[in-house]
C-alpha cells in the first residue's frame, strides 16, 4: 500500500471513530435542546412534519364509516370536553399552559390566523382520526386508540373537521360555552 493510501485509510478510520465521539460529547455537554424554551434544531420541525405527513398519508383510513349527523357531533363534543379540552381549549377559553409546551398544543376552537377556518376545520376526518388514534410522539399529544372506542374517535374527528360549520345546540354548549360568540361572529 502506498503511503498516500495508508494516510487516506487512517484518515477515514479516525473520522469514523472521532465523529460519533464528538457528537456524543456534544450531547453529554448538555447542548441538545431539551427545555421548552430552547430553540429547535435546524430542520427539526420540517423533518418531523414530513415524516408525520408521510405516515398519515400511508396509514389513514380510506373511508369515514360514521355520518357527521347530530348524534356524532354531540357525541364528539362530549369526548372533546372529557379528553381534549384540557389541552386544546374551547372557544373563548384558551388553555394557559398550551403555549408553554413544545410543540405548543394548538387551540382547536380559535379562528385560524389565515382566516380560513377554526382549529383544524377542513383537515380530513381520516387524518384527524389517525392523529387522535396514534398520538404524536415527543409532543404531549396522547394516543387514544386504547382509551376511546373507534366510534368515539370518529365522532370527535368529525366534530373538529366541521368546527367552522353550524353545530347542533348540545355540541355548541360544550365547545362554545355561554357568552362566547360562535365561530366567525
Ligand atoms: C396533554 C395535552 C393534550 C391532550 C389531552 C390532547 N392533545 Fe391533541 N395535541 C397536543 C399537542 C401538544 C399537539 C401538537 C403536536 C404537534 O404539533 O406535533 C396536539 C395535536 C393535535 C392535533 C393535530 C393538530 C394539527 O395541527 O395537525 C389534533 C387533531 C389533536 N391534537 C386532537 C386532539 C383530540 C381530539 C384530543 C382528545 C381526544 C387531544 N388532541 C388531546 C396535546 C394534547
mmCIF file of N, CA, C and O in Angstrom, residues 3-105:
data_model
loop_
_atom_site.group_PDB
_atom_site.id
_atom_site.type_symbol
_atom_site.label_atom_id
_atom_site.label_comp_id
_atom_site.label_asym_id
_atom_site.label_seq_id
_atom_site.Cartn_x
_atom_site.Cartn_y
_atom_site.Cartn_z
ATOM 1 N N UNK A 3 2.119 5.153 0.617
ATOM 2 C CA UNK A 3 1.973 5.969 1.829
ATOM 3 C C UNK A 3 0.705 6.814 1.767
ATOM 4 O O UNK A 3 0.032 7.048 2.772
ATOM 5 N N UNK A 4 0.397 7.251 0.528
ATOM 6 C CA UNK A 4 -0.790 8.102 0.394
ATOM 7 C C UNK A 4 -2.068 7.321 0.753
ATOM 8 O O UNK A 4 -2.928 7.797 1.482
ATOM 9 N N UNK A 5 -2.120 6.067 0.239
ATOM 10 C CA UNK A 5 -3.278 5.213 0.544
ATOM 11 C C UNK A 5 -3.395 4.980 2.045
ATOM 12 O O UNK A 5 -4.483 5.043 2.626
ATOM 13 N N UNK A 6 -2.217 4.708 2.662
ATOM 14 C CA UNK A 6 -2.196 4.470 4.104
ATOM 15 C C UNK A 6 -2.761 5.660 4.859
ATOM 16 O O UNK A 6 -3.582 5.515 5.768
ATOM 17 N N UNK A 7 -2.336 6.854 4.470
ATOM 18 C CA UNK A 7 -2.827 8.074 5.118
ATOM 19 C C UNK A 7 -4.325 8.238 4.955
ATOM 20 O O UNK A 7 -5.031 8.595 5.907
ATOM 21 N N UNK A 8 -4.796 7.900 3.776
ATOM 22 C CA UNK A 8 -6.227 8.038 3.485
ATOM 23 C C UNK A 8 -7.053 7.110 4.383
ATOM 24 O O UNK A 8 -8.037 7.502 5.011
ATOM 25 N N UNK A 9 -6.568 5.838 4.455
ATOM 26 C CA UNK A 9 -7.280 4.843 5.273
ATOM 27 C C UNK A 9 -7.312 5.300 6.732
ATOM 28 O O UNK A 9 -8.347 5.264 7.403
ATOM 29 N N UNK A 10 -6.165 5.781 7.231
ATOM 30 C CA UNK A 10 -6.088 6.248 8.619
ATOM 31 C C UNK A 10 -7.068 7.411 8.836
ATOM 32 O O UNK A 10 -7.793 7.462 9.836
ATOM 33 N N UNK A 11 -7.090 8.317 7.860
ATOM 34 C CA UNK A 11 -7.993 9.471 7.952
ATOM 35 C C UNK A 11 -9.443 9.050 8.039
ATOM 36 O O UNK A 11 -10.199 9.533 8.891
ATOM 37 N N UNK A 12 -9.838 8.109 7.181
ATOM 38 C CA UNK A 12 -11.227 7.640 7.175
ATOM 39 C C UNK A 12 -11.554 6.969 8.517
ATOM 40 O O UNK A 12 -12.590 7.235 9.138
ATOM 41 N N UNK A 13 -10.614 6.118 8.984
ATOM 42 C CA UNK A 13 -10.832 5.418 10.261
ATOM 43 C C UNK A 13 -10.992 6.414 11.405
ATOM 44 O O UNK A 13 -11.910 6.287 12.236
ATOM 45 N N UNK A 14 -10.114 7.402 11.439
ATOM 46 C CA UNK A 14 -10.204 8.402 12.509
ATOM 47 C C UNK A 14 -11.560 9.124 12.433
ATOM 48 O O UNK A 14 -12.202 9.364 13.452
ATOM 49 N N UNK A 15 -11.983 9.441 11.206
ATOM 50 C CA UNK A 15 -13.266 10.118 11.022
ATOM 51 C C UNK A 15 -14.410 9.278 11.552
ATOM 52 O O UNK A 15 -15.277 9.761 12.278
ATOM 53 N N UNK A 16 -14.355 7.978 11.230
ATOM 54 C CA UNK A 16 -15.431 7.071 11.639
ATOM 55 C C UNK A 16 -15.495 6.975 13.165
ATOM 56 O O UNK A 16 -16.566 6.882 13.763
ATOM 57 N N UNK A 17 -14.335 7.007 13.809
ATOM 58 C CA UNK A 17 -14.316 6.879 15.266
ATOM 59 C C UNK A 17 -14.576 8.222 15.945
ATOM 60 O O UNK A 17 -15.356 8.316 16.902
ATOM 61 N N UNK A 18 -13.935 9.262 15.426
ATOM 62 C CA UNK A 18 -13.994 10.546 16.133
ATOM 63 C C UNK A 18 -15.337 11.268 15.965
ATOM 64 O O UNK A 18 -15.793 11.932 16.891
ATOM 65 N N UNK A 19 -15.951 11.114 14.790
ATOM 66 C CA UNK A 19 -17.205 11.856 14.583
ATOM 67 C C UNK A 19 -18.279 11.452 15.598
ATOM 68 O O UNK A 19 -18.833 12.319 16.277
ATOM 69 N N UNK A 20 -18.543 10.127 15.748
ATOM 70 C CA UNK A 20 -19.554 9.768 16.763
ATOM 71 C C UNK A 20 -19.148 10.206 18.166
ATOM 72 O O UNK A 20 -20.001 10.622 18.955
ATOM 73 N N UNK A 21 -17.836 10.138 18.481
ATOM 74 C CA UNK A 21 -17.386 10.569 19.807
ATOM 75 C C UNK A 21 -17.660 12.056 20.007
ATOM 76 O O UNK A 21 -18.106 12.481 21.086
ATOM 77 N N UNK A 22 -17.398 12.848 18.966
ATOM 78 C CA UNK A 22 -17.628 14.289 19.064
ATOM 79 C C UNK A 22 -19.119 14.562 19.255
ATOM 80 O O UNK A 22 -19.521 15.381 20.088
ATOM 81 N N UNK A 23 -19.956 13.818 18.512
ATOM 82 C CA UNK A 23 -21.410 14.009 18.636
ATOM 83 C C UNK A 23 -21.866 13.628 20.045
ATOM 84 O O UNK A 23 -22.607 14.363 20.708
ATOM 85 N N UNK A 24 -21.359 12.466 20.515
ATOM 86 C CA UNK A 24 -21.714 12.018 21.872
ATOM 87 C C UNK A 24 -21.299 13.070 22.894
ATOM 88 O O UNK A 24 -22.063 13.402 23.815
ATOM 89 N N UNK A 25 -20.081 13.611 22.734
ATOM 90 C CA UNK A 25 -19.590 14.650 23.639
ATOM 91 C C UNK A 25 -20.525 15.853 23.642
ATOM 92 O O UNK A 25 -20.853 16.390 24.698
ATOM 93 N N UNK A 26 -21.002 16.208 22.459
ATOM 94 C CA UNK A 26 -21.904 17.371 22.332
ATOM 95 C C UNK A 26 -23.194 17.122 23.118
ATOM 96 O O UNK A 26 -23.685 17.978 23.837
ATOM 97 N N UNK A 27 -23.710 15.878 23.016
ATOM 98 C CA UNK A 27 -24.896 15.514 23.808
ATOM 99 C C UNK A 27 -24.587 15.576 25.303
ATOM 100 O O UNK A 27 -25.317 16.161 26.083
ATOM 101 N N UNK A 28 -23.436 14.944 25.674
ATOM 102 C CA UNK A 28 -23.086 14.846 27.097
ATOM 103 C C UNK A 28 -22.849 16.208 27.730
ATOM 104 O O UNK A 28 -22.989 16.370 28.931
ATOM 105 N N UNK A 29 -22.446 17.189 26.925
ATOM 106 C CA UNK A 29 -22.210 18.531 27.466
ATOM 107 C C UNK A 29 -23.520 19.316 27.633
ATOM 108 O O UNK A 29 -23.518 20.485 27.995
ATOM 109 N N UNK A 30 -24.644 18.635 27.346
ATOM 110 C CA UNK A 30 -25.948 19.283 27.590
ATOM 111 C C UNK A 30 -26.333 20.288 26.524
ATOM 112 O O UNK A 30 -27.016 21.269 26.811
ATOM 113 N N UNK A 31 -25.881 20.051 25.292
ATOM 114 C CA UNK A 31 -26.183 21.015 24.233
ATOM 115 C C UNK A 31 -27.488 20.747 23.492
ATOM 116 O O UNK A 31 -27.966 21.600 22.751
ATOM 117 N N UNK A 32 -28.064 19.537 23.643
ATOM 118 C CA UNK A 32 -29.305 19.246 22.923
ATOM 119 C C UNK A 32 -30.423 20.137 23.458
ATOM 120 O O UNK A 32 -30.519 20.342 24.662
ATOM 121 N N UNK A 33 -31.275 20.660 22.593
ATOM 122 C CA UNK A 33 -32.413 21.441 23.087
ATOM 123 C C UNK A 33 -33.426 20.509 23.749
ATOM 124 O O UNK A 33 -34.080 19.735 23.055
ATOM 125 N N UNK A 34 -33.503 20.547 25.060
ATOM 126 C CA UNK A 34 -34.449 19.672 25.763
ATOM 127 C C UNK A 34 -35.448 20.466 26.607
ATOM 128 O O UNK A 34 -36.455 19.922 27.045
ATOM 129 N N UNK A 35 -35.174 21.746 26.863
ATOM 130 C CA UNK A 35 -36.120 22.570 27.616
ATOM 131 C C UNK A 35 -37.111 23.197 26.641
ATOM 132 O O UNK A 35 -36.785 23.419 25.472
ATOM 133 N N UNK A 36 -38.311 23.471 27.145
ATOM 134 C CA UNK A 36 -39.362 24.014 26.282
ATOM 135 C C UNK A 36 -38.917 25.314 25.596
ATOM 136 O O UNK A 36 -39.190 25.547 24.435
ATOM 137 N N UNK A 37 -38.173 26.161 26.344
ATOM 138 C CA UNK A 37 -37.795 27.463 25.779
ATOM 139 C C UNK A 37 -36.647 27.366 24.771
ATOM 140 O O UNK A 37 -36.360 28.333 24.075
ATOM 141 N N UNK A 38 -35.976 26.203 24.691
ATOM 142 C CA UNK A 38 -34.839 26.075 23.766
ATOM 143 C C UNK A 38 -35.287 26.221 22.309
ATOM 144 O O UNK A 38 -36.404 25.859 21.962
ATOM 145 N N UNK A 39 -34.348 26.714 21.494
ATOM 146 C CA UNK A 39 -34.610 26.772 20.043
ATOM 147 C C UNK A 39 -34.564 25.359 19.488
ATOM 148 O O UNK A 39 -33.698 24.571 19.866
ATOM 149 N N UNK A 40 -35.454 25.021 18.559
ATOM 150 C CA UNK A 40 -35.400 23.698 17.938
ATOM 151 C C UNK A 40 -34.153 23.608 17.052
ATOM 152 O O UNK A 40 -33.626 24.629 16.619
ATOM 153 N N UNK A 41 -33.697 22.388 16.795
ATOM 154 C CA UNK A 41 -32.548 22.192 15.908
ATOM 155 C C UNK A 41 -32.925 22.614 14.490
ATOM 156 O O UNK A 41 -34.093 22.563 14.130
ATOM 157 N N UNK A 42 -31.925 23.005 13.681
ATOM 158 C CA UNK A 42 -32.245 23.337 12.293
ATOM 159 C C UNK A 42 -32.944 22.143 11.642
ATOM 160 O O UNK A 42 -32.527 21.000 11.864
ATOM 161 N N UNK A 43 -33.998 22.381 10.900
ATOM 162 C CA UNK A 43 -34.735 21.340 10.159
ATOM 163 C C UNK A 43 -35.577 20.417 11.038
ATOM 164 O O UNK A 43 -36.346 19.610 10.521
ATOM 165 N N UNK A 44 -35.455 20.526 12.371
ATOM 166 C CA UNK A 44 -36.177 19.590 13.252
ATOM 167 C C UNK A 44 -37.686 19.591 12.949
ATOM 168 O O UNK A 44 -38.284 18.534 12.714
ATOM 169 N N UNK A 45 -38.278 20.786 12.926
ATOM 170 C CA UNK A 45 -39.721 20.882 12.695
ATOM 171 C C UNK A 45 -40.099 20.376 11.307
ATOM 172 O O UNK A 45 -41.084 19.663 11.137
ATOM 173 N N UNK A 46 -39.284 20.776 10.314
ATOM 174 C CA UNK A 46 -39.585 20.384 8.923
ATOM 175 C C UNK A 46 -39.549 18.874 8.762
ATOM 176 O O UNK A 46 -40.448 18.272 8.180
ATOM 177 N N UNK A 47 -38.485 18.246 9.297
ATOM 178 C CA UNK A 47 -38.340 16.795 9.142
ATOM 179 C C UNK A 47 -39.465 16.066 9.856
ATOM 180 O O UNK A 47 -39.992 15.066 9.367
ATOM 181 N N UNK A 48 -39.863 16.599 11.028
ATOM 182 C CA UNK A 48 -40.942 15.970 11.773
ATOM 183 C C UNK A 48 -42.246 16.036 10.972
ATOM 184 O O UNK A 48 -42.974 15.059 10.872
ATOM 185 N N UNK A 49 -42.488 17.195 10.365
ATOM 186 C CA UNK A 49 -43.725 17.380 9.605
ATOM 187 C C UNK A 49 -43.746 16.458 8.378
ATOM 188 O O UNK A 49 -44.758 15.819 8.094
ATOM 189 N N UNK A 50 -42.600 16.376 7.679
ATOM 190 C CA UNK A 50 -42.531 15.498 6.501
ATOM 191 C C UNK A 50 -42.824 14.055 6.916
ATOM 192 O O UNK A 50 -43.609 13.351 6.280
ATOM 193 N N UNK A 51 -42.207 13.626 8.019
ATOM 194 C CA UNK A 51 -42.377 12.241 8.467
ATOM 195 C C UNK A 51 -43.820 11.964 8.875
ATOM 196 O O UNK A 51 -44.392 10.929 8.529
ATOM 197 N N UNK A 52 -44.399 12.916 9.622
ATOM 198 C CA UNK A 52 -45.768 12.726 10.106
ATOM 199 C C UNK A 52 -46.750 12.700 8.932
ATOM 200 O O UNK A 52 -47.614 11.819 8.838
ATOM 201 N N UNK A 53 -46.595 13.658 8.010
ATOM 202 C CA UNK A 53 -47.494 13.705 6.852
ATOM 203 C C UNK A 53 -47.409 12.409 6.039
ATOM 204 O O UNK A 53 -48.423 11.875 5.590
ATOM 205 N N UNK A 54 -46.177 11.899 5.856
ATOM 206 C CA UNK A 54 -45.984 10.687 5.049
ATOM 207 C C UNK A 54 -46.640 9.491 5.737
ATOM 208 O O UNK A 54 -47.298 8.663 5.105
ATOM 209 N N UNK A 55 -46.480 9.421 7.045
ATOM 210 C CA UNK A 55 -47.043 8.296 7.795
ATOM 211 C C UNK A 55 -48.570 8.328 7.774
ATOM 212 O O UNK A 55 -49.231 7.314 7.562
ATOM 213 N N UNK A 56 -49.125 9.539 7.969
ATOM 214 C CA UNK A 56 -50.578 9.693 7.949
ATOM 215 C C UNK A 56 -51.111 9.316 6.562
ATOM 216 O O UNK A 56 -52.094 8.574 6.440
ATOM 217 N N UNK A 57 -50.435 9.797 5.512
ATOM 218 C CA UNK A 57 -50.890 9.503 4.143
ATOM 219 C C UNK A 57 -50.917 8.001 3.904
ATOM 220 O O UNK A 57 -51.810 7.472 3.254
ATOM 221 N N UNK A 58 -49.926 7.310 4.474
ATOM 222 C CA UNK A 58 -49.813 5.866 4.257
ATOM 223 C C UNK A 58 -50.872 5.089 5.039
ATOM 224 O O UNK A 58 -51.398 4.087 4.559
ATOM 225 N N UNK A 59 -51.185 5.542 6.244
ATOM 226 C CA UNK A 59 -51.973 4.693 7.151
ATOM 227 C C UNK A 59 -53.389 5.179 7.456
ATOM 228 O O UNK A 59 -54.151 4.457 8.100
ATOM 229 N N UNK A 60 -53.743 6.403 7.048
ATOM 230 C CA UNK A 60 -55.078 6.881 7.440
ATOM 231 C C UNK A 60 -56.159 6.017 6.775
ATOM 232 O O UNK A 60 -55.944 5.494 5.684
ATOM 233 N N UNK A 61 -57.310 5.856 7.438
ATOM 234 C CA UNK A 61 -58.365 5.043 6.844
ATOM 235 C C UNK A 61 -58.796 5.635 5.499
ATOM 236 O O UNK A 61 -58.666 6.835 5.286
ATOM 237 N N UNK A 62 -59.302 4.766 4.614
ATOM 238 C CA UNK A 62 -59.702 5.238 3.278
ATOM 239 C C UNK A 62 -61.105 5.829 3.299
ATOM 240 O O UNK A 62 -61.460 6.636 2.466
ATOM 241 N N UNK A 63 -61.914 5.362 4.211
ATOM 242 C CA UNK A 63 -63.295 5.863 4.268
ATOM 243 C C UNK A 63 -63.650 6.310 5.684
ATOM 244 O O UNK A 63 -63.007 5.902 6.661
ATOM 245 N N UNK A 64 -64.685 7.154 5.768
ATOM 246 C CA UNK A 64 -65.203 7.584 7.068
ATOM 247 C C UNK A 64 -66.473 6.779 7.323
ATOM 248 O O UNK A 64 -67.478 6.993 6.648
ATOM 249 N N UNK A 65 -66.454 5.840 8.284
ATOM 250 C CA UNK A 65 -67.596 4.940 8.441
ATOM 251 C C UNK A 65 -68.733 5.521 9.279
ATOM 252 O O UNK A 65 -69.728 4.842 9.506
ATOM 253 N N UNK A 66 -68.589 6.766 9.753
ATOM 254 C CA UNK A 66 -69.606 7.358 10.633
ATOM 255 C C UNK A 66 -70.121 8.642 9.983
ATOM 256 O O UNK A 66 -69.321 9.458 9.508
ATOM 257 N N UNK A 67 -71.458 8.826 9.946
ATOM 258 C CA UNK A 67 -72.022 10.037 9.339
ATOM 259 C C UNK A 67 -71.880 11.217 10.295
ATOM 260 O O UNK A 67 -71.996 11.061 11.513
ATOM 261 N N UNK A 68 -71.647 12.403 9.727
ATOM 262 C CA UNK A 68 -71.484 13.604 10.564
ATOM 263 C C UNK A 68 -72.856 14.166 10.938
ATOM 264 O O UNK A 68 -73.181 15.313 10.633
ATOM 265 N N UNK A 69 -73.676 13.340 11.609
ATOM 266 C CA UNK A 69 -75.016 13.799 11.978
ATOM 267 C C UNK A 69 -75.016 14.353 13.408
ATOM 268 O O UNK A 69 -73.973 14.428 14.060
ATOM 269 N N UNK A 70 -76.209 14.728 13.876
ATOM 270 C CA UNK A 70 -76.309 15.361 15.177
ATOM 271 C C UNK A 70 -75.753 14.468 16.298
ATOM 272 O O UNK A 70 -75.059 14.941 17.196
ATOM 273 N N UNK A 71 -76.073 13.174 16.222
ATOM 274 C CA UNK A 71 -75.599 12.237 17.252
ATOM 275 C C UNK A 71 -74.072 12.235 17.314
ATOM 276 O O UNK A 71 -73.473 12.301 18.393
ATOM 277 N N UNK A 72 -73.453 12.183 16.123
ATOM 278 C CA UNK A 72 -71.989 12.114 16.080
ATOM 279 C C UNK A 72 -71.372 13.406 16.598
ATOM 280 O O UNK A 72 -70.416 13.384 17.386
ATOM 281 N N UNK A 73 -71.926 14.555 16.178
ATOM 282 C CA UNK A 73 -71.326 15.832 16.579
ATOM 283 C C UNK A 73 -71.509 16.076 18.077
ATOM 284 O O UNK A 73 -70.585 16.533 18.756
ATOM 285 N N UNK A 74 -72.687 15.730 18.605
ATOM 286 C CA UNK A 74 -72.899 15.892 20.047
ATOM 287 C C UNK A 74 -72.016 14.925 20.841
ATOM 288 O O UNK A 74 -71.420 15.294 21.857
ATOM 289 N N UNK A 75 -71.919 13.689 20.344
ATOM 290 C CA UNK A 75 -71.037 12.701 20.999
ATOM 291 C C UNK A 75 -69.589 13.179 20.946
ATOM 292 O O UNK A 75 -68.856 13.073 21.932
ATOM 293 N N UNK A 76 -69.196 13.721 19.788
ATOM 294 C CA UNK A 76 -67.832 14.232 19.634
ATOM 295 C C UNK A 76 -67.530 15.346 20.621
ATOM 296 O O UNK A 76 -66.429 15.423 21.173
ATOM 297 N N UNK A 77 -68.533 16.207 20.859
ATOM 298 C CA UNK A 77 -68.329 17.317 21.798
ATOM 299 C C UNK A 77 -68.119 16.798 23.222
ATOM 300 O O UNK A 77 -67.309 17.332 23.979
ATOM 301 N N UNK A 78 -68.846 15.716 23.570
ATOM 302 C CA UNK A 78 -68.654 15.144 24.917
ATOM 303 C C UNK A 78 -67.268 14.531 25.058
ATOM 304 O O UNK A 78 -66.599 14.700 26.084
ATOM 305 N N UNK A 79 -66.843 13.823 24.012
ATOM 306 C CA UNK A 79 -65.490 13.254 24.034
ATOM 307 C C UNK A 79 -64.488 14.388 24.170
ATOM 308 O O UNK A 79 -63.547 14.319 24.970
ATOM 309 N N UNK A 80 -64.704 15.463 23.404
ATOM 310 C CA UNK A 80 -63.781 16.599 23.417
ATOM 311 C C UNK A 80 -63.692 17.214 24.812
ATOM 312 O O UNK A 80 -62.601 17.469 25.319
ATOM 313 N N UNK A 81 -64.849 17.433 25.428
ATOM 314 C CA UNK A 81 -64.863 18.033 26.768
ATOM 315 C C UNK A 81 -64.098 17.149 27.758
ATOM 316 O O UNK A 81 -63.301 17.631 28.551
ATOM 317 N N UNK A 82 -64.320 15.836 27.683
ATOM 318 C CA UNK A 82 -63.737 14.936 28.677
ATOM 319 C C UNK A 82 -62.264 14.624 28.440
ATOM 320 O O UNK A 82 -61.543 14.299 29.379
ATOM 321 N N UNK A 83 -61.804 14.648 27.176
ATOM 322 C CA UNK A 83 -60.456 14.150 26.886
ATOM 323 C C UNK A 83 -59.523 15.153 26.218
ATOM 324 O O UNK A 83 -58.322 14.919 26.179
ATOM 325 N N UNK A 84 -60.043 16.216 25.651
ATOM 326 C CA UNK A 84 -59.205 17.075 24.803
ATOM 327 C C UNK A 84 -59.131 18.527 25.267
ATOM 328 O O UNK A 84 -58.101 19.195 25.094
ATOM 329 N N UNK A 85 -60.243 19.032 25.834
ATOM 330 C CA UNK A 85 -60.331 20.461 26.140
ATOM 331 C C UNK A 85 -59.236 20.907 27.114
ATOM 332 O O UNK A 85 -58.798 22.054 27.066
ATOM 333 N N UNK A 86 -58.774 19.994 27.980
ATOM 334 C CA UNK A 86 -57.762 20.359 28.968
ATOM 335 C C UNK A 86 -56.519 20.928 28.296
ATOM 336 O O UNK A 86 -55.847 21.803 28.848
ATOM 337 N N UNK A 87 -56.178 20.444 27.104
ATOM 338 C CA UNK A 87 -55.017 20.966 26.373
ATOM 339 C C UNK A 87 -55.416 21.868 25.207
ATOM 340 O O UNK A 87 -54.723 22.831 24.904
ATOM 341 N N UNK A 88 -56.505 21.523 24.528
ATOM 342 C CA UNK A 88 -56.834 22.228 23.277
ATOM 343 C C UNK A 88 -57.881 23.330 23.443
ATOM 344 O O UNK A 88 -58.199 24.011 22.474
ATOM 345 N N UNK A 89 -58.437 23.485 24.675
ATOM 346 C CA UNK A 89 -59.327 24.602 24.953
ATOM 347 C C UNK A 89 -60.688 24.526 24.289
ATOM 348 O O UNK A 89 -60.975 23.632 23.493
ATOM 349 N N UNK A 90 -61.544 25.476 24.665
ATOM 350 C CA UNK A 90 -62.830 25.657 23.981
ATOM 351 C C UNK A 90 -62.879 27.111 23.541
ATOM 352 O O UNK A 90 -62.025 27.912 23.915
ATOM 353 N N UNK A 91 -63.901 27.446 22.768
ATOM 354 C CA UNK A 91 -63.960 28.795 22.217
ATOM 355 C C UNK A 91 -63.962 29.837 23.337
ATOM 356 O O UNK A 91 -64.701 29.721 24.301
ATOM 357 N N UNK A 92 -63.120 30.838 23.204
ATOM 358 C CA UNK A 92 -63.093 31.922 24.194
ATOM 359 C C UNK A 92 -62.362 31.568 25.469
ATOM 360 O O UNK A 92 -62.214 32.409 26.350
ATOM 361 N N UNK A 93 -61.912 30.308 25.605
ATOM 362 C CA UNK A 93 -61.186 29.918 26.817
ATOM 363 C C UNK A 93 -59.932 29.128 26.455
ATOM 364 O O UNK A 93 -59.871 27.908 26.647
ATOM 365 N N UNK A 94 -58.931 29.826 25.911
ATOM 366 C CA UNK A 94 -57.698 29.121 25.565
ATOM 367 C C UNK A 94 -57.004 28.610 26.826
ATOM 368 O O UNK A 94 -57.175 29.184 27.907
ATOM 369 N N UNK A 95 -56.267 27.537 26.691
ATOM 370 C CA UNK A 95 -55.557 26.936 27.828
ATOM 371 C C UNK A 95 -54.220 27.656 28.029
ATOM 372 O O UNK A 95 -53.413 27.736 27.104
ATOM 373 N N UNK A 96 -54.011 28.163 29.236
ATOM 374 C CA UNK A 96 -52.823 28.979 29.506
ATOM 375 C C UNK A 96 -51.507 28.264 29.282
ATOM 376 O O UNK A 96 -50.555 28.838 28.746
ATOM 377 N N UNK A 97 -51.428 26.987 29.663
ATOM 378 C CA UNK A 97 -50.121 26.312 29.584
ATOM 379 C C UNK A 97 -49.778 25.829 28.176
ATOM 380 O O UNK A 97 -48.658 25.415 27.909
ATOM 381 N N UNK A 98 -50.764 25.910 27.268
ATOM 382 C CA UNK A 98 -50.559 25.330 25.934
ATOM 383 C C UNK A 98 -49.381 25.965 25.196
ATOM 384 O O UNK A 98 -48.663 25.285 24.458
ATOM 385 N N UNK A 99 -49.163 27.264 25.407
ATOM 386 C CA UNK A 99 -48.046 27.930 24.727
ATOM 387 C C UNK A 99 -46.734 27.661 25.442
ATOM 388 O O UNK A 99 -45.670 28.036 24.959
ATOM 389 N N UNK A 100 -46.803 27.036 26.604
ATOM 390 C CA UNK A 100 -45.576 26.675 27.319
ATOM 391 C C UNK A 100 -45.274 25.199 27.135
ATOM 392 O O UNK A 100 -44.637 24.569 27.979
ATOM 393 N N UNK A 101 -45.782 24.634 26.039
ATOM 394 C CA UNK A 101 -45.431 23.272 25.638
ATOM 395 C C UNK A 101 -44.601 23.372 24.363
ATOM 396 O O UNK A 101 -44.668 24.371 23.654
ATOM 397 N N UNK A 102 -43.809 22.355 24.087
ATOM 398 C CA UNK A 102 -43.020 22.353 22.851
ATOM 399 C C UNK A 102 -43.098 20.968 22.219
ATOM 400 O O UNK A 102 -42.575 20.019 22.778
ATOM 401 N N UNK A 103 -43.794 20.827 21.055
ATOM 402 C CA UNK A 103 -44.549 21.876 20.373
ATOM 403 C C UNK A 103 -45.783 22.295 21.168
ATOM 404 O O UNK A 103 -46.263 21.547 22.019
ATOM 405 N N UNK A 104 -46.262 23.507 20.878
ATOM 406 C CA UNK A 104 -47.440 24.019 21.577
ATOM 407 C C UNK A 104 -48.664 23.173 21.243
ATOM 408 O O UNK A 104 -48.751 22.613 20.155
ATOM 409 N N UNK A 105 -49.614 23.117 22.193
ATOM 410 C CA UNK A 105 -50.885 22.440 21.902
ATOM 411 C C UNK A 105 -51.777 23.445 21.177
ATOM 412 O O UNK A 105 -52.148 24.462 21.751
#
